[in-house]
Amino acid sequence: KQEVTQIPAALSVPEGENLVLNCSFTDSAIYNLQWFRQDPGKGLTSLLLIQSSQREQTSGRLNASLDKSSGRSTLYIAASQPGDSATYLCAAHDSSYKLIFGSGTRLLVRP
Amino acid sequence: DGGITQSPKYLFRKEGQNVTLSCEQNLNHDAMYWYRQDPGQGLRLIYYSQIVNDFQKGDIAEGYSVSREKKESFPLTVTSAQKNPTAFYLCASSIDTELIKPQHFGDGTRLSIL
């Protein structure tokens, strides 16, 4: 059974710092991995989707990588801003139609 | 603007009462999903539908029911059999259930017990 873990659960950094959020999964037979952002009391916004055949995806200051062999994905945020403060969730798409979610990393970027 | 609309934003349920959460999308997506989110946790799948008039149970379907009579609508009923309904409910859709397509989410409904 696929399990997705995100570490750390919470992170506080000063503005301008580059940071990495980690996501690990137990079953390497995933079809894709998706990173989401969730603001308090809101739904999820899709940030990046990495297909199993890809190694990374980039969008602006965000870069997500995927290493299926080690069961890991990372989300790199460059030059962090207070507006980046939110909860970041990763989710793995396995061989069913389900997304398996991690419990998220709560990020605070201090001005 | 295309998107997913969930209503109401807040909902209160009395003991023994069934309540229905609305989810409407104008993205022309075939697949729709309902998730439950508890504090500090990830999302868990309740039900999903790949096409009109068809739906399947997810991981935590007990105490919930759905219908998919129209492509754009996928309402979720929280029945009295769901003993712990307090949670944040999120509806999502994707163009189809092909595994390379991202899911898009609504803004959620927060359900509480009176």
PDB file of C-alpha atoms in Angstrom:
ATOM      1  CA  LYS A   1       0.000   0.000   0.000  1.00  0.00           C
ATOM      2  CA  GLN A   2       1.396   3.371  -1.041  1.00  0.00           C
ATOM      3  CA  GLU A   3       2.290   5.761   1.766  1.00  0.00           C
ATOM      4  CA  VAL A   4       3.475   9.325   1.288  1.00  0.00           C
ATOM      5  CA  THR A   5       5.444  11.184   3.950  1.00  0.00           C
ATOM      6  CA  GLN A   6       6.466  14.827   4.092  1.00  0.00           C
ATOM      7  CA  ILE A   7       9.259  16.150   6.280  1.00  0.00           C
ATOM      8  CA  PRO A   8       9.452  18.569   7.985  1.00  0.00           C
ATOM      9  CA  ALA A   9       5.860  19.124   9.139  1.00  0.00           C
ATOM     10  CA  ALA A  10       6.593  22.826   9.601  1.00  0.00           C
ATOM     11  CA  LEU A  11       9.338  25.180   8.468  1.00  0.00           C
ATOM     12  CA  SER A  12      10.087  28.817   9.228  1.00  0.00           C
ATOM     13  CA  VAL A  13      12.664  30.711   7.159  1.00  0.00           C
ATOM     14  CA  PRO A  14      13.662  34.364   6.647  1.00  0.00           C
ATOM     15  CA  GLU A  15      12.679  36.057   3.424  1.00  0.00           C
ATOM     16  CA  GLY A  16      15.091  35.537   0.527  1.00  0.00           C
ATOM     17  CA  GLU A  17      16.266  32.102   1.604  1.00  0.00           C
ATOM     18  CA  ASN A  18      16.287  29.178  -0.807  1.00  0.00           C
ATOM     19  CA  LEU A  19      14.550  26.135   0.639  1.00  0.00           C
ATOM     20  CA  VAL A  20      13.755  22.499  -0.062  1.00  0.00           C
ATOM     21  CA  LEU A  21      10.637  20.585   0.894  1.00  0.00           C
ATOM     22  CA  ASN A  22      10.841  16.799   0.967  1.00  0.00           C
ATOM     23  CA  CYS A  23       8.351  14.125  -0.023  1.00  0.00           C
ATOM     24  CA  SER A  24       8.947  10.377   0.140  1.00  0.00           C
ATOM     25  CA  PHE A  25       6.820   7.480  -1.066  1.00  0.00           C
ATOM     26  CA  THR A  26       7.024   3.771  -0.321  1.00  0.00           C
ATOM     27  CA  ASP A  27       6.055   2.258  -3.687  1.00  0.00           C
ATOM     28  CA  SER A  28       8.194   3.371  -6.618  1.00  0.00           C
ATOM     29  CA  ALA A  29       5.551   2.229  -9.126  1.00  0.00           C
ATOM     30  CA  ILE A  30       3.984   5.655  -9.372  1.00  0.00           C
ATOM     31  CA  TYR A  31       2.604   7.234 -12.524  1.00  0.00           C
ATOM     32  CA  ASN A  32       3.133  10.820 -11.529  1.00  0.00           C
ATOM     33  CA  LEU A  33       3.733  13.032  -8.551  1.00  0.00           C
ATOM     34  CA  GLN A  34       1.959  16.315  -7.993  1.00  0.00           C
ATOM     35  CA  TRP A  35       2.815  19.237  -5.719  1.00  0.00           C
ATOM     36  CA  PHE A  36       0.035  21.469  -4.376  1.00  0.00           C
ATOM     37  CA  ARG A  37      -0.194  24.653  -2.359  1.00  0.00           C
ATOM     38  CA  GLN A  38      -2.974  25.173   0.192  1.00  0.00           C
ATOM     39  CA  ASP A  39      -3.702  28.523   1.823  1.00  0.00           C
ATOM     40  CA  PRO A  40      -5.563  28.490   5.180  1.00  0.00           C
ATOM     41  CA  GLY A  41      -9.211  27.515   4.757  1.00  0.00           C
ATOM     42  CA  LYS A  42      -8.825  27.169   1.010  1.00  0.00           C
ATOM     43  CA  GLY A  43      -8.661  24.434  -1.576  1.00  0.00           C
ATOM     44  CA  LEU A  44      -5.545  23.149  -3.289  1.00  0.00           C
ATOM     45  CA  THR A  45      -3.724  24.853  -6.114  1.00  0.00           C
ATOM     46  CA  SER A  46      -1.704  22.588  -8.395  1.00  0.00           C
ATOM     47  CA  LEU A  47       1.904  23.802  -8.650  1.00  0.00           C
ATOM     48  CA  LEU A  48       3.768  21.154 -10.598  1.00  0.00           C
ATOM     49  CA  LEU A  49       3.108  17.659 -11.945  1.00  0.00           C
ATOM     50  CA  ILE A  50       6.008  15.346 -12.723  1.00  0.00           C
ATOM     51  CA  GLN A  51       5.281  12.326 -14.868  1.00  0.00           C
ATOM     52  CA  SER A  52       7.060   9.078 -14.016  1.00  0.00           C
ATOM     53  CA  SER A  53       9.254   9.381 -17.112  1.00  0.00           C
ATOM     54  CA  GLN A  54      10.435  12.858 -16.101  1.00  0.00           C
ATOM     55  CA  ARG A  55      13.119  13.873 -13.619  1.00  0.00           C
ATOM     56  CA  GLU A  56      12.003  17.431 -12.899  1.00  0.00           C
ATOM     57  CA  GLN A  57       9.601  20.248 -13.671  1.00  0.00           C
ATOM     58  CA  THR A  58      10.083  23.989 -13.281  1.00  0.00           C
ATOM     59  CA  SER A  59       7.685  26.880 -12.939  1.00  0.00           C
ATOM     60  CA  GLY A  60       9.106  30.280 -12.087  1.00  0.00           C
ATOM     61  CA  ARG A  61      10.907  30.080  -8.733  1.00  0.00           C
ATOM     62  CA  LEU A  62       9.714  26.515  -8.173  1.00  0.00           C
ATOM     63  CA  ASN A  63      11.532  23.368  -9.211  1.00  0.00           C
ATOM     64  CA  ALA A  64      10.314  19.863  -8.420  1.00  0.00           C
ATOM     65  CA  SER A  65      12.405  16.751  -8.878  1.00  0.00           C
ATOM     66  CA  LEU A  66      11.485  13.085  -8.881  1.00  0.00           C
ATOM     67  CA  ASP A  67      13.705  10.099  -8.101  1.00  0.00           C
ATOM     68  CA  LYS A  68      11.576   6.982  -8.339  1.00  0.00           C
ATOM     69  CA  SER A  69      14.386   4.598  -7.439  1.00  0.00           C
ATOM     70  CA  SER A  70      14.880   6.259  -4.057  1.00  0.00           C
ATOM     71  CA  GLY A  71      11.199   7.034  -3.554  1.00  0.00           C
ATOM     72  CA  ARG A  72      11.741  10.774  -3.213  1.00  0.00           C
ATOM     73  CA  SER A  73      10.581  14.076  -4.597  1.00  0.00           C
ATOM     74  CA  THR A  74      11.747  17.527  -3.612  1.00  0.00           C
ATOM     75  CA  LEU A  75      10.227  20.959  -4.140  1.00  0.00           C
ATOM     76  CA  TYR A  76      12.828  23.695  -4.342  1.00  0.00           C
ATOM     77  CA  ILE A  77      11.692  27.286  -3.769  1.00  0.00           C
ATOM     78  CA  ALA A  78      14.191  29.946  -4.747  1.00  0.00           C
ATOM     79  CA  ALA A  79      14.397  33.370  -3.126  1.00  0.00           C
ATOM     80  CA  SER A  80      11.439  32.765  -0.814  1.00  0.00           C
ATOM     81  CA  GLN A  81       8.889  35.558  -0.197  1.00  0.00           C
ATOM     82  CA  PRO A  82       6.294  36.079   2.550  1.00  0.00           C
ATOM     83  CA  GLY A  83       3.622  35.341  -0.073  1.00  0.00           C
ATOM     84  CA  ASP A  84       5.000  31.812  -0.318  1.00  0.00           C
ATOM     85  CA  SER A  85       3.729  31.102   3.206  1.00  0.00           C
ATOM     86  CA  ALA A  86       1.237  28.236   2.924  1.00  0.00           C
ATOM     87  CA  THR A  87       0.985  24.477   3.345  1.00  0.00           C
ATOM     88  CA  TYR A  88       2.612  22.452   0.587  1.00  0.00           C
ATOM     89  CA  LEU A  89       1.257  18.989  -0.151  1.00  0.00           C
ATOM     90  CA  CYS A  90       2.674  16.301  -2.385  1.00  0.00           C
ATOM     91  CA  ALA A  91       0.578  13.485  -3.805  1.00  0.00           C
ATOM     92  CA  ALA A  92       1.535  10.327  -5.682  1.00  0.00           C
ATOM     93  CA  HIS A  93      -0.638   8.841  -8.388  1.00  0.00           C
ATOM     94  CA  ASP A  94      -0.390   5.080  -8.221  1.00  0.00           C
ATOM     95  CA  SER A  95      -1.766   2.415 -10.545  1.00  0.00           C
ATOM     96  CA  SER A  96      -5.343   3.106  -9.470  1.00  0.00           C
ATOM     97  CA  TYR A  97      -7.121   6.370 -10.089  1.00  0.00           C
ATOM     98  CA  LYS A  98      -6.264   7.668  -6.648  1.00  0.00           C
ATOM     99  CA  LEU A  99      -3.950  10.404  -5.489  1.00  0.00           C
ATOM    100  CA  ILE A 100      -2.215   9.437  -2.247  1.00  0.00           C
ATOM    101  CA  PHE A 101      -1.449  12.561  -0.235  1.00  0.00           C
ATOM    102  CA  GLY A 102       1.201  13.388   2.311  1.00  0.00           C
ATOM    103  CA  SER A 103       0.181  15.377   5.383  1.00  0.00           C
ATOM    104  CA  GLY A 104       1.928  18.507   4.148  1.00  0.00           C
ATOM    105  CA  THR A 105       4.666  20.937   5.168  1.00  0.00           C
ATOM    106  CA  ARG A 106       3.498  24.209   6.703  1.00  0.00           C
ATOM    107  CA  LEU A 107       5.844  26.966   5.485  1.00  0.00           C
ATOM    108  CA  LEU A 108       6.244  30.390   7.063  1.00  0.00           C
ATOM    109  CA  VAL A 109       8.469  32.943   5.332  1.00  0.00           C
ATOM    110  CA  ARG A 110       9.306  35.752   7.761  1.00  0.00           C
ATOM    111  CA  PRO A 111       9.727  39.303   6.383  1.00  0.00           C
TER     112      PRO A 111
ATOM    113  CA  ASP B   1     -13.728  31.947 -15.659  1.00  0.00           C
ATOM    114  CA  GLY B   2     -13.596  28.162 -15.586  1.00  0.00           C
ATOM    115  CA  GLY B   3     -13.391  26.482 -12.237  1.00  0.00           C
ATOM    116  CA  ILE B   4     -14.942  24.397  -9.489  1.00  0.00           C
ATOM    117  CA  THR B   5     -17.567  25.888  -7.181  1.00  0.00           C
ATOM    118  CA  GLN B   6     -18.328  24.320  -3.827  1.00  0.00           C
ATOM    119  CA  SER B   7     -21.231  25.422  -1.637  1.00  0.00           C
ATOM    120  CA  PRO B   8     -21.875  26.216   1.055  1.00  0.00           C
ATOM    121  CA  LYS B   9     -18.557  27.376   2.473  1.00  0.00           C
ATOM    122  CA  TYR B  10     -19.668  26.429   6.016  1.00  0.00           C
ATOM    123  CA  LEU B  11     -22.274  23.834   6.988  1.00  0.00           C
ATOM    124  CA  PHE B  12     -23.607  22.649  10.316  1.00  0.00           C
ATOM    125  CA  ARG B  13     -25.205  19.286  10.875  1.00  0.00           C
ATOM    126  CA  LYS B  14     -27.573  18.287  13.633  1.00  0.00           C
ATOM    127  CA  GLU B  15     -27.621  14.825  15.156  1.00  0.00           C
ATOM    128  CA  GLY B  16     -29.301  12.296  12.848  1.00  0.00           C
ATOM    129  CA  GLN B  17     -29.459  14.692   9.924  1.00  0.00           C
ATOM    130  CA  ASN B  18     -28.295  14.127   6.352  1.00  0.00           C
ATOM    131  CA  VAL B  19     -26.610  17.085   4.662  1.00  0.00           C
ATOM    132  CA  THR B  20     -25.611  17.580   1.036  1.00  0.00           C
ATOM    133  CA  LEU B  21     -22.521  19.395  -0.191  1.00  0.00           C
ATOM    134  CA  SER B  22     -22.630  20.861  -3.667  1.00  0.00           C
ATOM    135  CA  CYS B  23     -19.858  20.688  -6.263  1.00  0.00           C
ATOM    136  CA  GLU B  24     -20.214  22.205  -9.730  1.00  0.00           C
ATOM    137  CA  GLN B  25     -17.548  22.519 -12.439  1.00  0.00           C
ATOM    138  CA  ASN B  26     -17.563  24.314 -15.763  1.00  0.00           C
ATOM    139  CA  LEU B  27     -14.249  22.909 -16.968  1.00  0.00           C
ATOM    140  CA  ASN B  28     -15.927  20.216 -19.080  1.00  0.00           C
ATOM    141  CA  HIS B  29     -14.010  17.606 -17.074  1.00  0.00           C
ATOM    142  CA  ASP B  30     -15.147  13.994 -17.152  1.00  0.00           C
ATOM    143  CA  ALA B  31     -13.702  12.919 -13.801  1.00  0.00           C
ATOM    144  CA  MET B  32     -14.730  14.298 -10.409  1.00  0.00           C
ATOM    145  CA  TYR B  33     -13.596  13.464  -6.878  1.00  0.00           C
ATOM    146  CA  TRP B  34     -14.528  14.068  -3.243  1.00  0.00           C
ATOM    147  CA  TYR B  35     -11.860  14.227  -0.536  1.00  0.00           C
ATOM    148  CA  ARG B  36     -11.966  14.688   3.203  1.00  0.00           C
ATOM    149  CA  GLN B  37      -9.231  16.609   5.058  1.00  0.00           C
ATOM    150  CA  ASP B  38      -8.781  16.447   8.833  1.00  0.00           C
ATOM    151  CA  PRO B  39      -6.554  18.934  10.699  1.00  0.00           C
ATOM    152  CA  GLY B  40      -2.845  18.422  10.062  1.00  0.00           C
ATOM    153  CA  GLN B  41      -3.495  15.552   7.701  1.00  0.00           C
ATOM    154  CA  GLY B  42      -3.464  14.928   4.007  1.00  0.00           C
ATOM    155  CA  LEU B  43      -6.544  14.326   1.907  1.00  0.00           C
ATOM    156  CA  ARG B  44      -8.394  11.022   1.823  1.00  0.00           C
ATOM    157  CA  LEU B  45     -10.571   9.955  -1.100  1.00  0.00           C
ATOM    158  CA  ILE B  46     -14.277   9.415  -0.386  1.00  0.00           C
ATOM    159  CA  TYR B  47     -15.777   8.799  -3.849  1.00  0.00           C
ATOM    160  CA  TYR B  48     -14.835   9.427  -7.450  1.00  0.00           C
ATOM    161  CA  SER B  49     -16.646   9.423 -10.760  1.00  0.00           C
ATOM    162  CA  GLN B  50     -15.075   8.850 -14.155  1.00  0.00           C
ATOM    163  CA  ILE B  51     -18.178   9.524 -16.197  1.00  0.00           C
ATOM    164  CA  VAL B  52     -21.821  10.524 -15.849  1.00  0.00           C
ATOM    165  CA  ASN B  53     -24.034   7.955 -14.077  1.00  0.00           C
ATOM    166  CA  ASP B  54     -21.031   6.053 -12.766  1.00  0.00           C
ATOM    167  CA  PHE B  55     -19.046   6.384  -9.535  1.00  0.00           C
ATOM    168  CA  GLN B  56     -16.778   4.297  -7.308  1.00  0.00           C
ATOM    169  CA  LYS B  57     -15.981   4.187  -3.615  1.00  0.00           C
ATOM    170  CA  GLY B  58     -12.705   5.556  -2.396  1.00  0.00           C
ATOM    171  CA  ASP B  59     -10.907   4.701   0.821  1.00  0.00           C
ATOM    172  CA  ILE B  60     -13.440   6.128   3.290  1.00  0.00           C
ATOM    173  CA  ALA B  61     -16.864   5.861   1.603  1.00  0.00           C
ATOM    174  CA  GLU B  62     -18.791   4.576   4.629  1.00  0.00           C
ATOM    175  CA  GLY B  63     -21.432   7.073   5.769  1.00  0.00           C
ATOM    176  CA  TYR B  64     -21.341   9.020   2.495  1.00  0.00           C
ATOM    177  CA  SER B  65     -23.272   8.851  -0.768  1.00  0.00           C
ATOM    178  CA  VAL B  66     -22.921  10.582  -4.145  1.00  0.00           C
ATOM    179  CA  SER B  67     -24.688  10.950  -7.477  1.00  0.00           C
ATOM    180  CA  ARG B  68     -23.481  11.955 -10.939  1.00  0.00           C
ATOM    181  CA  GLU B  69     -26.554  12.745 -13.018  1.00  0.00           C
ATOM    182  CA  LYS B  70     -24.887  15.596 -14.896  1.00  0.00           C
ATOM    183  CA  LYS B  71     -21.325  16.000 -16.106  1.00  0.00           C
ATOM    184  CA  GLU B  72     -20.861  19.279 -14.284  1.00  0.00           C
ATOM    185  CA  SER B  73     -22.302  18.249 -10.915  1.00  0.00           C
ATOM    186  CA  PHE B  74     -21.160  15.771  -8.253  1.00  0.00           C
ATOM    187  CA  PRO B  75     -23.010  16.325  -4.940  1.00  0.00           C
ATOM    188  CA  LEU B  76     -21.904  14.568  -1.761  1.00  0.00           C
ATOM    189  CA  THR B  77     -24.385  13.574   0.958  1.00  0.00           C
ATOM    190  CA  VAL B  78     -23.052  13.086   4.468  1.00  0.00           C
ATOM    191  CA  THR B  79     -25.513  10.711   6.074  1.00  0.00           C
ATOM    192  CA  SER B  80     -26.373  10.186   9.739  1.00  0.00           C
ATOM    193  CA  ALA B  81     -24.347   6.974   9.532  1.00  0.00           C
ATOM    194  CA  GLN B  82     -21.156   9.052   9.381  1.00  0.00           C
ATOM    195  CA  LYS B  83     -20.434   9.406  13.092  1.00  0.00           C
ATOM    196  CA  ASN B  84     -17.500  11.775  12.790  1.00  0.00           C
ATOM    197  CA  PRO B  85     -18.370  14.149   9.955  1.00  0.00           C
ATOM    198  CA  THR B  86     -16.510  17.229  11.195  1.00  0.00           C
ATOM    199  CA  ALA B  87     -13.878  17.933   8.535  1.00  0.00           C
ATOM    200  CA  PHE B  88     -12.967  20.038   5.524  1.00  0.00           C
ATOM    201  CA  TYR B  89     -14.428  18.570   2.316  1.00  0.00           C
ATOM    202  CA  LEU B  90     -12.780  19.205  -1.026  1.00  0.00           C
ATOM    203  CA  CYS B  91     -14.122  18.502  -4.484  1.00  0.00           C
ATOM    204  CA  ALA B  92     -11.779  18.073  -7.439  1.00  0.00           C
ATOM    205  CA  SER B  93     -11.983  17.366 -11.135  1.00  0.00           C
ATOM    206  CA  SER B  94      -9.668  16.312 -13.928  1.00  0.00           C
ATOM    207  CA  ILE B  95     -10.125  16.227 -17.661  1.00  0.00           C
ATOM    208  CA  ASP B  96     -10.233  12.443 -17.480  1.00  0.00           C
ATOM    209  CA  THR B  97      -8.753   9.750 -15.305  1.00  0.00           C
ATOM    210  CA  GLU B  98      -5.604   9.474 -17.375  1.00  0.00           C
ATOM    211  CA  LEU B  99      -2.840   9.458 -14.840  1.00  0.00           C
ATOM    212  CA  ILE B 100      -0.846  12.239 -16.451  1.00  0.00           C
ATOM    213  CA  LYS B 101      -3.488  14.890 -15.988  1.00  0.00           C
ATOM    214  CA  PRO B 102      -3.556  17.162 -12.900  1.00  0.00           C
ATOM    215  CA  GLN B 103      -6.518  17.472 -10.598  1.00  0.00           C
ATOM    216  CA  HIS B 104      -8.086  20.881  -9.952  1.00  0.00           C
ATOM    217  CA  PHE B 105      -9.732  21.699  -6.640  1.00  0.00           C
ATOM    218  CA  GLY B 106     -12.578  23.828  -5.325  1.00  0.00           C
ATOM    219  CA  ASP B 107     -12.300  26.022  -2.213  1.00  0.00           C
ATOM    220  CA  GLY B 108     -13.890  23.468   0.084  1.00  0.00           C
ATOM    221  CA  THR B 109     -16.799  23.163   2.520  1.00  0.00           C
ATOM    222  CA  ARG B 110     -16.179  23.074   6.255  1.00  0.00           C
ATOM    223  CA  LEU B 111     -18.705  20.815   8.005  1.00  0.00           C
ATOM    224  CA  SER B 112     -19.263  20.933  11.752  1.00  0.00           C
ATOM    225  CA  ILE B 113     -21.653  19.232  14.154  1.00  0.00           C
ATOM    226  CA  LEU B 114     -24.117  21.357  16.137  1.00  0.00           C
TER     227      LEU B 114
END
